Amino acid sequence: MDDTSRIEKARGLLFGLALGDCLGAPFEGKVGVTDADIVAKENATDTLPHTDDTALALVLARHLAQRRGDAREPEKFVDLDLLAREFADTWHAEPWRGYGGGVTTSFRLIVEGTPWREAIRAVYPEGSFGNGGAMRVAPVALVGTDSGQVAALARRSTEVTHAHDDALHGAVCQAVATHVALSLAPDEPVRAGDFVDSVRPAVPSPLWQDKFDRVVELVEQRADPAQAAAALGNDVSAPGSVPLALLSFLRNAGDPSAAMRFAIRAGGDTDTVASMAGALAGAHSGYATLPRQAVSRLEAAAQLHLYAEHLA
Ligand code: F2R
Ligand code: MG
Ligand code: MG
């Protein structure tokens, strides 16, 4: 891949992530949302404010851009203590961005001085299985050079807030899928079975392998958003949202706007599922395929351009 294509795909990944979050947020928990409702948001003229998904993805992108380590040594590339503090400080500066209940308590405790390993088990002793690690993880796909490195970076970036295996599996799934999407030519047809087979080895869990089977079946059945949500879930848990984002992308490969609309029409945790689908679709198709009017209105457009160039 030449430098221009790489920057184009890095921009697609980060802007897709932010656009899905911003377009999805107004529809969270709403039923009966239509394509026309979403297109109206896409074509409006006001600024598109983001939520916790983009806020924390920007923190991770900045962390990765500043470290410039060697991705073969993820323990040097992602500094756990520093990243936990950076996430918590970002929450503290803007706690109104729609954070989850458990992570809000963790961040407050970290800001007050509790070590992060203790803070993240304060509400859920077994750890959070929320999708907060997966929603922000896509930038690691720009740094790791193979699936193993990407998975290791995904785990490290997630474990500072989420200790539950399913949260870690969700982040690894989203990160490796984004890495695979980056590696495909934009005009190359995406075969769902082959794509999912590239992700499977990174997530060796019976629950997740079953979800992968369902995703491929649902692509073959040309499932609609309601059928997809009923089969895979659409909630704030990692297993109940990451597979739906993967399906939203695979059902609409080559058309990022359609992938995000599919995710939003599936209902539930719309900002996060559309954000993860947007990152996958943007990484595959590139920045130029995102709706121009909407990306120019993103609140964080300047930072997204900056980090895309650094990380590409
Ligand atoms: N939280 C939301 N949206 C709903 C509320 C928005 C806000 N209050 C408002 O109205 O403005 N969105 C954001 O949260 C999700 C990411 O969550 P994250 O970062 O994983 O947080 P947390 O708190 O760790 O987990 C989220 C919820 O999952 C349930 N949960 C997690 N682990 C659990 C466990 N071990 N046992 C039981 N329940 C568990 C809890 O309900 C947590 O609150 C994204 O959607 C982001 O957009
Ligand atoms: Mg959110
Ligand atoms: Mg959400």
Tab-separated table of C-alpha atoms and ligand atoms in Angstrom:
chain	number	residue	atom	x	y	z
A	1	MET	CA	0.000	0.000	0.000
A	2	ASP	CA	1.417	3.448	-0.888
A	3	ASP	CA	1.538	6.371	1.593
A	4	THR	CA	-1.496	8.136	0.086
A	5	SER	CA	-3.671	5.029	0.393
A	6	ARG	CA	-2.483	4.453	3.949
A	7	ILE	CA	-3.356	8.002	5.050
A	8	GLU	CA	-6.682	7.770	3.215
A	9	LYS	CA	-7.508	4.556	5.105
A	10	ALA	CA	-6.255	5.908	8.459
A	11	ARG	CA	-8.498	8.953	7.983
A	12	GLY	CA	-11.364	6.673	6.988
A	13	LEU	CA	-10.905	4.627	10.161
A	14	LEU	CA	-10.819	7.578	12.583
A	15	PHE	CA	-13.471	9.683	10.858
A	16	GLY	CA	-15.698	6.622	10.433
A	17	LEU	CA	-15.411	5.920	14.167
A	18	ALA	CA	-16.333	9.494	15.098
A	19	LEU	CA	-19.082	9.833	12.499
A	20	GLY	CA	-20.826	6.645	13.626
A	21	ASP	CA	-20.712	7.867	17.224
A	22	CYS	CA	-22.079	11.328	16.352
A	23	LEU	CA	-24.807	10.089	13.996
A	24	GLY	CA	-25.796	7.236	16.306
A	25	ALA	CA	-25.962	9.152	19.585
A	26	PRO	CA	-29.252	11.025	18.935
A	27	PHE	CA	-30.981	7.699	18.208
A	28	GLU	CA	-29.797	5.744	21.267
A	29	GLY	CA	-32.651	3.640	22.670
A	30	LYS	CA	-35.149	4.905	20.023
A	31	VAL	CA	-37.385	2.548	18.034
A	32	GLY	CA	-38.714	2.884	14.483
A	33	VAL	CA	-35.777	4.956	13.202
A	34	THR	CA	-35.723	5.177	9.383
A	35	ASP	CA	-32.949	5.743	6.846
A	36	ALA	CA	-34.524	9.140	6.119
A	37	ASP	CA	-34.187	10.163	9.795
A	38	ILE	CA	-30.462	9.362	9.710
A	39	VAL	CA	-29.837	10.958	6.308
A	40	ALA	CA	-31.478	14.144	7.626
A	41	LYS	CA	-28.866	14.228	10.444
A	42	GLU	CA	-26.120	13.533	7.900
A	43	ASN	CA	-27.220	16.461	5.715
A	44	ALA	CA	-27.913	19.019	8.456
A	45	THR	CA	-25.583	21.974	8.991
A	46	ASP	CA	-24.950	22.067	12.753
A	47	THR	CA	-21.801	20.770	14.480
A	48	LEU	CA	-21.875	17.026	15.256
A	49	PRO	CA	-20.928	16.570	18.949
A	50	HIS	CA	-19.330	13.273	19.986
A	51	THR	CA	-19.753	11.103	23.069
A	52	ASP	CA	-17.417	9.042	25.273
A	53	ASP	CA	-16.652	6.675	22.362
A	54	THR	CA	-14.785	9.296	20.323
A	55	ALA	CA	-13.447	11.120	23.384
A	56	LEU	CA	-11.600	7.994	24.583
A	57	ALA	CA	-10.567	6.893	21.069
A	58	LEU	CA	-8.854	10.279	20.698
A	59	VAL	CA	-7.018	9.699	23.993
A	60	LEU	CA	-5.801	6.315	22.761
A	61	ALA	CA	-4.823	7.725	19.345
A	62	ARG	CA	-2.807	10.471	21.068
A	63	HIS	CA	-1.161	7.950	23.406
A	64	LEU	CA	-0.123	5.777	20.458
A	65	ALA	CA	1.042	8.768	18.410
A	66	GLN	CA	3.223	10.062	21.248
A	67	ARG	CA	4.896	6.783	22.221
A	68	ARG	CA	6.344	5.842	18.821
A	69	GLY	CA	7.587	2.601	20.354
A	70	ASP	CA	7.979	-0.728	18.674
A	71	ALA	CA	4.673	-2.541	18.227
A	72	ARG	CA	6.550	-5.828	18.773
A	73	GLU	CA	6.921	-4.697	22.383
A	74	PRO	CA	3.359	-3.713	23.353
A	75	GLU	CA	4.361	-3.290	26.994
A	76	LYS	CA	6.549	-0.348	25.942
A	77	PHE	CA	4.107	0.982	23.393
A	78	VAL	CA	1.074	1.207	25.701
A	79	ASP	CA	2.006	2.526	29.156
A	80	LEU	CA	-0.789	1.134	31.356
A	81	ASP	CA	-0.439	3.547	34.296
A	82	LEU	CA	-0.219	6.577	32.024
A	83	LEU	CA	-3.115	5.477	29.791
A	84	ALA	CA	-5.395	4.814	32.792
A	85	ARG	CA	-4.647	8.314	34.053
A	86	GLU	CA	-5.201	9.872	30.610
A	87	PHE	CA	-8.612	8.182	30.270
A	88	ALA	CA	-9.640	9.213	33.796
A	89	ASP	CA	-8.481	12.818	33.305
A	90	THR	CA	-10.466	13.034	30.069
A	91	TRP	CA	-13.601	11.820	31.871
A	92	HIS	CA	-12.916	14.332	34.688
A	93	ALA	CA	-12.649	17.242	32.236
A	94	GLU	CA	-15.932	16.349	30.464
A	95	PRO	CA	-17.963	13.869	32.533
A	96	TRP	CA	-21.131	14.741	30.597
A	97	ARG	CA	-20.151	12.836	27.416
A	98	GLY	CA	-22.412	9.850	28.257
A	99	TYR	CA	-20.036	7.468	30.059
A	100	GLY	CA	-21.172	4.095	31.438
A	101	GLY	CA	-22.032	3.858	35.130
A	102	GLY	CA	-19.256	1.433	36.138
A	103	VAL	CA	-16.473	3.221	34.319
A	104	THR	CA	-17.597	6.554	35.773
A	105	THR	CA	-16.937	5.194	39.274
A	106	SER	CA	-13.573	3.745	38.191
A	107	PHE	CA	-12.465	7.056	36.674
A	108	ARG	CA	-13.539	9.025	39.757
A	109	LEU	CA	-11.542	6.689	41.994
A	110	ILE	CA	-8.467	6.938	39.743
A	111	VAL	CA	-8.647	10.742	39.741
A	112	GLU	CA	-8.866	10.581	43.556
A	113	GLY	CA	-5.704	8.448	43.701
A	114	THR	CA	-6.894	4.816	43.826
A	115	PRO	CA	-4.585	2.522	41.776
A	116	TRP	CA	-6.384	1.627	38.523
A	117	ARG	CA	-6.160	-2.152	39.127
A	118	GLU	CA	-8.241	-1.665	42.274
A	119	ALA	CA	-10.534	1.049	40.869
A	120	ILE	CA	-11.716	-1.031	37.904
A	121	ARG	CA	-13.082	-3.754	40.210
A	122	ALA	CA	-14.880	-1.379	42.592
A	123	VAL	CA	-18.325	-1.738	40.970
A	124	TYR	CA	-17.959	-5.142	39.287
A	125	PRO	CA	-15.460	-7.341	41.183
A	126	GLU	CA	-15.331	-9.691	38.168
A	127	GLY	CA	-14.604	-6.721	35.890
A	128	SER	CA	-16.793	-4.842	33.403
A	129	PHE	CA	-17.994	-6.668	30.292
A	130	GLY	CA	-19.122	-3.349	28.766
A	131	ASN	CA	-18.140	-2.382	25.209
A	132	GLY	CA	-16.000	0.564	26.355
A	133	GLY	CA	-12.717	-1.118	25.386
A	134	ALA	CA	-14.009	-2.116	21.939
A	135	MET	CA	-15.559	1.267	21.152
A	136	ARG	CA	-12.217	3.108	21.419
A	137	VAL	CA	-9.764	0.423	20.255
A	138	ALA	CA	-9.663	0.851	16.455
A	139	PRO	CA	-6.562	3.155	16.398
A	140	VAL	CA	-4.351	0.222	17.525
A	141	ALA	CA	-5.013	-1.378	14.120
A	142	LEU	CA	-2.919	1.405	12.565
A	143	VAL	CA	0.073	0.573	14.755
A	144	GLY	CA	0.355	-3.227	14.919
A	145	THR	CA	1.810	-4.860	11.831
A	146	ASP	CA	0.078	-8.220	12.237
A	147	SER	CA	-2.956	-9.669	14.035
A	148	GLY	CA	-0.876	-10.825	17.006
A	149	GLN	CA	0.538	-7.357	17.643
A	150	VAL	CA	-2.846	-5.714	17.132
A	151	ALA	CA	-4.474	-8.156	19.589
A	152	ALA	CA	-1.776	-7.523	22.220
A	153	LEU	CA	-2.166	-3.753	21.895
A	154	ALA	CA	-5.957	-4.088	22.044
A	155	ARG	CA	-5.765	-6.068	25.284
A	156	ARG	CA	-3.404	-3.566	26.917
A	157	SER	CA	-5.504	-0.580	25.898
A	158	THR	CA	-8.615	-2.271	27.330
A	159	GLU	CA	-7.361	-3.814	30.569
A	160	VAL	CA	-6.888	-0.437	32.281
A	161	THR	CA	-10.696	-0.123	32.500
A	162	HIS	CA	-12.195	-3.550	31.725
A	163	ALA	CA	-11.028	-6.734	33.484
A	164	HIS	CA	-13.726	-9.131	32.230
A	165	ASP	CA	-12.662	-11.601	29.505
A	166	ASP	CA	-15.610	-10.690	27.281
A	167	ALA	CA	-14.641	-7.003	27.251
A	168	LEU	CA	-11.111	-8.031	26.252
A	169	HIS	CA	-12.406	-10.449	23.582
A	170	GLY	CA	-14.645	-7.691	22.208
A	171	ALA	CA	-11.775	-5.235	21.926
A	172	VAL	CA	-9.505	-7.812	20.282
A	173	CYS	CA	-12.280	-8.727	17.820
A	174	GLN	CA	-12.904	-5.101	16.836
A	175	ALA	CA	-9.177	-4.280	16.584
A	176	VAL	CA	-8.233	-7.321	14.504
A	177	ALA	CA	-11.293	-6.883	12.256
A	178	THR	CA	-10.255	-3.256	11.691
A	179	HIS	CA	-6.720	-4.414	10.850
A	180	VAL	CA	-8.118	-6.879	8.292
A	181	ALA	CA	-10.345	-4.126	6.818
A	182	LEU	CA	-7.274	-1.877	6.438
A	183	SER	CA	-5.461	-4.631	4.542
A	184	LEU	CA	-8.179	-5.066	1.876
A	185	ALA	CA	-8.251	-2.961	-1.279
A	186	PRO	CA	-11.316	-0.680	-1.274
A	187	ASP	CA	-12.592	-2.058	-4.562
A	188	GLU	CA	-12.023	-5.685	-3.548
A	189	PRO	CA	-15.276	-7.583	-2.809
A	190	VAL	CA	-15.444	-8.557	0.884
A	191	ARG	CA	-16.358	-12.214	1.414
A	192	ALA	CA	-17.951	-12.470	4.858
A	193	GLY	CA	-16.791	-16.037	5.563
A	194	ASP	CA	-13.170	-15.277	4.643
A	195	PHE	CA	-13.193	-12.012	6.587
A	196	VAL	CA	-14.554	-13.653	9.731
A	197	ASP	CA	-12.075	-16.536	9.371
A	198	SER	CA	-9.258	-13.973	9.535
A	199	VAL	CA	-10.570	-12.691	12.881
A	200	ARG	CA	-11.569	-16.001	14.526
A	201	PRO	CA	-8.122	-17.180	15.743
A	202	ALA	CA	-7.680	-13.990	17.783
A	203	VAL	CA	-10.825	-14.701	19.838
A	204	PRO	CA	-10.674	-18.350	20.978
A	205	SER	CA	-13.844	-18.333	23.079
A	206	PRO	CA	-16.864	-20.616	22.437
A	207	LEU	CA	-19.284	-17.697	22.945
A	208	TRP	CA	-17.461	-15.550	20.392
A	209	GLN	CA	-16.977	-18.397	17.895
A	210	ASP	CA	-20.739	-18.934	18.024
A	211	LYS	CA	-21.284	-15.207	17.410
A	212	PHE	CA	-18.978	-15.422	14.360
A	213	ASP	CA	-21.037	-18.333	12.985
A	214	ARG	CA	-24.208	-16.287	13.428
A	215	VAL	CA	-22.687	-13.230	11.710
A	216	VAL	CA	-21.807	-15.255	8.596
A	217	GLU	CA	-25.280	-16.864	8.528
A	218	LEU	CA	-26.956	-13.470	8.870
A	219	VAL	CA	-24.930	-12.040	5.971
A	220	GLU	CA	-25.930	-15.030	3.819
A	221	GLN	CA	-29.589	-14.601	4.861
A	222	ARG	CA	-29.411	-10.852	4.038
A	223	ALA	CA	-30.807	-10.123	7.502
A	224	ASP	CA	-32.335	-6.702	8.099
A	225	PRO	CA	-31.348	-4.538	11.122
A	226	ALA	CA	-34.181	-5.805	13.338
A	227	GLN	CA	-33.340	-9.452	12.597
A	228	ALA	CA	-29.664	-8.716	13.227
A	229	ALA	CA	-30.376	-7.123	16.619
A	230	ALA	CA	-32.662	-9.994	17.638
A	231	ALA	CA	-30.016	-12.588	16.738
A	232	LEU	CA	-26.863	-10.857	18.000
A	233	GLY	CA	-27.988	-8.303	20.615
A	234	ASN	CA	-27.651	-4.500	20.536
A	235	ASP	CA	-26.790	-3.572	24.122
A	236	VAL	CA	-23.820	-2.033	25.960
A	237	SER	CA	-22.097	-5.366	26.623
A	238	ALA	CA	-19.164	-6.317	24.393
A	239	PRO	CA	-20.690	-9.636	23.197
A	240	GLY	CA	-24.032	-7.853	22.683
A	241	SER	CA	-22.633	-5.144	20.386
A	242	VAL	CA	-19.291	-5.956	18.695
A	243	PRO	CA	-20.750	-8.802	16.533
A	244	LEU	CA	-23.599	-6.493	15.416
A	245	ALA	CA	-21.049	-3.876	14.317
A	246	LEU	CA	-19.151	-6.535	12.351
A	247	LEU	CA	-22.370	-7.633	10.663
A	248	SER	CA	-23.358	-4.016	9.894
A	249	PHE	CA	-20.049	-3.616	8.042
A	250	LEU	CA	-20.151	-6.972	6.239
A	251	ARG	CA	-23.788	-6.521	5.107
A	252	ASN	CA	-22.849	-3.152	3.574
A	253	ALA	CA	-19.204	-3.552	2.532
A	254	GLY	CA	-18.120	-0.713	0.232
A	255	ASP	CA	-20.764	1.712	1.524
A	256	PRO	CA	-19.813	3.206	4.929
A	257	SER	CA	-22.953	5.377	5.199
A	258	ALA	CA	-25.153	2.323	4.677
A	259	ALA	CA	-23.158	0.354	7.274
A	260	MET	CA	-23.687	3.097	9.875
A	261	ARG	CA	-27.386	3.446	9.024
A	262	PHE	CA	-27.832	-0.333	9.359
A	263	ALA	CA	-26.207	-0.201	12.828
A	264	ILE	CA	-28.389	2.717	13.935
A	265	ARG	CA	-31.601	1.114	12.660
A	266	ALA	CA	-30.733	-1.996	14.695
A	267	GLY	CA	-31.434	0.142	17.784
A	268	GLY	CA	-30.094	-0.138	21.332
A	269	ASP	CA	-26.541	1.168	21.822
A	270	THR	CA	-26.587	3.031	18.512
A	271	ASP	CA	-23.679	5.415	19.045
A	272	THR	CA	-21.283	2.609	19.867
A	273	VAL	CA	-22.406	0.026	17.304
A	274	ALA	CA	-22.437	2.659	14.530
A	275	SER	CA	-19.034	3.921	15.688
A	276	MET	CA	-17.477	0.441	15.529
A	277	ALA	CA	-19.153	-0.246	12.153
A	278	GLY	CA	-17.972	3.166	10.931
A	279	ALA	CA	-14.365	2.428	11.917
A	280	LEU	CA	-14.455	-0.900	10.035
A	281	ALA	CA	-16.149	0.589	6.974
A	282	GLY	CA	-13.911	3.671	6.890
A	283	ALA	CA	-10.781	1.527	7.274
A	284	HIS	CA	-11.887	-0.562	4.305
A	285	SER	CA	-13.292	2.083	1.948
A	286	GLY	CA	-11.278	5.183	2.933
A	287	TYR	CA	-12.028	8.764	3.905
A	288	ALA	CA	-13.257	9.910	0.483
A	289	THR	CA	-16.212	7.517	0.669
A	290	LEU	CA	-17.570	9.072	3.886
A	291	PRO	CA	-20.319	11.704	3.482
A	292	ARG	CA	-18.371	14.952	2.952
A	293	GLN	CA	-20.998	17.287	4.443
A	294	ALA	CA	-21.142	15.263	7.677
A	295	VAL	CA	-17.394	14.718	8.274
A	296	SER	CA	-16.718	18.440	7.920
A	297	ARG	CA	-19.122	19.063	10.833
A	298	LEU	CA	-17.479	16.658	13.291
A	299	GLU	CA	-16.548	18.397	16.524
A	300	ALA	CA	-13.117	16.723	16.589
A	301	ALA	CA	-12.306	16.991	12.847
A	302	ALA	CA	-8.965	18.776	13.383
A	303	GLN	CA	-7.692	16.208	15.916
A	304	LEU	CA	-8.880	13.313	13.752
A	305	HIS	CA	-6.861	14.628	10.789
A	306	LEU	CA	-3.799	15.122	12.990
A	307	TYR	CA	-3.822	11.626	14.521
A	308	ALA	CA	-4.618	9.954	11.193
A	309	GLU	CA	-1.480	11.498	9.713
A	310	HIS	CA	0.659	10.589	12.745
A	311	LEU	CA	-0.565	6.993	12.964
A	312	ALA	CA	-0.603	6.299	9.216
B	1	F2R	N1	-23.530	4.292	28.820
B	1	F2R	C1	-23.827	4.662	27.697
B	1	F2R	N2	-25.099	4.985	27.343
B	1	F2R	C2	-26.213	4.915	28.234
B	1	F2R	C3	-26.200	6.035	29.246
B	1	F2R	C4	-25.763	7.355	28.737
B	1	F2R	C5	-25.705	8.458	29.776
B	1	F2R	N3	-25.986	8.005	31.117
B	1	F2R	C6	-26.616	9.569	29.377
B	1	F2R	O1	-27.841	9.369	29.366
B	1	F2R	O2	-26.085	10.641	29.063
B	1	F2R	N4	-22.939	4.797	26.725
B	1	F2R	C7	-21.558	4.530	26.854
B	1	F2R	O3	-21.389	3.340	27.653
B	1	F2R	C8	-20.987	2.246	26.821
B	1	F2R	C9	-19.572	1.869	27.172
B	1	F2R	O4	-19.597	1.461	28.484
B	1	F2R	P1	-18.276	1.085	29.299
B	1	F2R	O5	-17.258	2.111	29.042
B	1	F2R	O6	-17.934	-0.311	29.017
B	1	F2R	O7	-18.804	1.296	30.767
B	1	F2R	P2	-19.175	0.263	31.967
B	1	F2R	O8	-19.825	1.090	32.975
B	1	F2R	O9	-17.951	-0.461	32.358
B	1	F2R	O10	-20.186	-0.787	31.326
B	1	F2R	C10	-21.393	-0.343	30.734
B	1	F2R	C11	-22.587	-1.044	31.380
B	1	F2R	O11	-22.544	-2.444	31.170
B	1	F2R	C12	-23.112	-3.118	32.288
B	1	F2R	N5	-22.076	-3.998	32.877
B	1	F2R	C13	-20.770	-4.039	32.550
B	1	F2R	N6	-20.130	-4.989	33.259
B	1	F2R	C14	-21.028	-5.560	34.059
B	1	F2R	C15	-20.967	-6.612	35.026
B	1	F2R	N7	-19.825	-7.261	35.284
B	1	F2R	N8	-22.133	-6.949	35.661
B	1	F2R	C16	-23.299	-6.306	35.382
B	1	F2R	N9	-23.419	-5.303	34.477
B	1	F2R	C17	-22.295	-4.945	33.825
B	1	F2R	C18	-23.567	-2.040	33.262
B	1	F2R	O12	-24.910	-1.728	32.986
B	1	F2R	C19	-22.653	-0.873	32.887
B	1	F2R	O13	-23.185	0.389	33.227
B	1	F2R	C20	-21.083	2.733	25.412
B	1	F2R	O14	-22.351	2.433	24.904
B	1	F2R	C21	-20.896	4.206	25.524
B	1	F2R	O15	-21.497	4.892	24.459
B	2	MG	MG	-21.149	6.881	23.823
B	3	MG	MG	-22.895	3.732	23.383
